[in-house]
Amino acid sequence: MDSENFSTLQAAADWRRQGHAVALVTVAETWGSSPRPVGAMLCLHEDGRVMGSVSGGCVEDDLIERLRRDGMPAALTTVTYGVTREEAARFGLPCGGTLRLIVEPLTDALWVHEVLDAIAGHQLVMRTIDLNTGAHTLAPARNNDLCGLESGWFRCLFGPRWRLLLIGAGQTSSIAAEIAKALDFHVIVCDPRDEFYRGWSVSSTDLLTIMPDDAVVHIEPDCRTAIVALTHDPKLDDMALLEALKSPAFYVGALGSRENQKNRRERLALFDLATCEINRLYGPVGLRIGSRTPAEIAVSIMAEIISVRNQVTTAVAIGASACIS
């Protein structure tokens, strides 16, 4: 779940606690180009205030106008925008895109609190809605579950924000952190070397100055965590990898040449790591784009992380899924 959806649910819970009428609007289906993905949410206050986004354009304005004209919806309904090219243009949808939205009154915010508690506990939750009756259920979810609409049912995945732990506070880490922030990752950097961490200046990131293995344990990696070792110091990088490769982190990578990676894997094999755990390592880290400068390396790293997260990567760690379900 991205931070915007988290803020949307938090606002919905707060407004309901204050006694206000609230409606939740969720992107259920898209055709063509769409500015927001399936599962994106908007919370609509009875006075017209909104939190979140389903289009980033005129769709929100139209939803507010509907509220002022018709009042809060009495029951779950669906609404479609952009059926015609003219309507798509009117609502600011690109290239004739179409959105189908679920609009539901939030009469009971209990499930919202349950979802927020699950997120705080780094758990994935699937909410399933019957579009005919408005009934819904919550159940544990897996990392490869997807939001979607099928046969009158809509399934929406909620979970903790994606996180990125960078080992090393050097220039490549600084640039990677800025890119990751733009991609809505919560960025954590670890470096116990004072000559590096004293110069760390990337805003809205968490800085840890403990040893890398302790940092990995400290953040409790989950299936929405990526960990990348970037110090060039085997003593620091390998410490982090020994813990990271045993964790549920969806991506673990390390900077270094192919020869360095071969030597690294031989070193890791001397410790209590299974072969399938060592083979989860992405190294040399990053997509092969001929990167040489710190900025190019940072771009290649973040591109590979996104491709792995989206399950479309062609750069595969050896036996990457052998130990992680």
Tab-separated table of C-alpha atoms in Angstrom, residues 9 12-17 22 24 105-116 136 138:
chain	number	residue	atom	x	y	z
A	9	LEU	CA	-7.800	5.281	5.238
A	12	ALA	CA	-11.600	8.071	6.781
A	13	ALA	CA	-11.202	6.581	10.260
A	14	ASP	CA	-10.620	10.012	11.815
A	15	TRP	CA	-13.627	11.610	10.115
A	16	ARG	CA	-15.920	8.750	11.121
A	17	ARG	CA	-14.653	8.956	14.715
A	22	VAL	CA	-17.786	9.505	4.767
A	24	LEU	CA	-14.747	5.694	0.052
A	105	PRO	CA	-20.629	4.749	2.267
A	106	LEU	CA	-18.401	4.073	5.252
A	107	THR	CA	-21.096	3.169	7.780
A	108	ASP	CA	-18.783	1.077	9.952
A	109	ALA	CA	-15.116	2.000	10.217
A	110	LEU	CA	-14.170	-1.121	12.190
A	111	TRP	CA	-12.637	-2.805	9.134
A	112	VAL	CA	-10.588	0.328	8.421
A	113	HIS	CA	-9.059	0.152	11.897
A	114	GLU	CA	-8.335	-3.551	11.383
A	115	VAL	CA	-6.539	-2.774	8.125
A	116	LEU	CA	-4.538	0.059	9.703
A	136	HIS	CA	-17.095	-7.594	2.531
A	138	LEU	CA	-10.916	-9.363	5.382
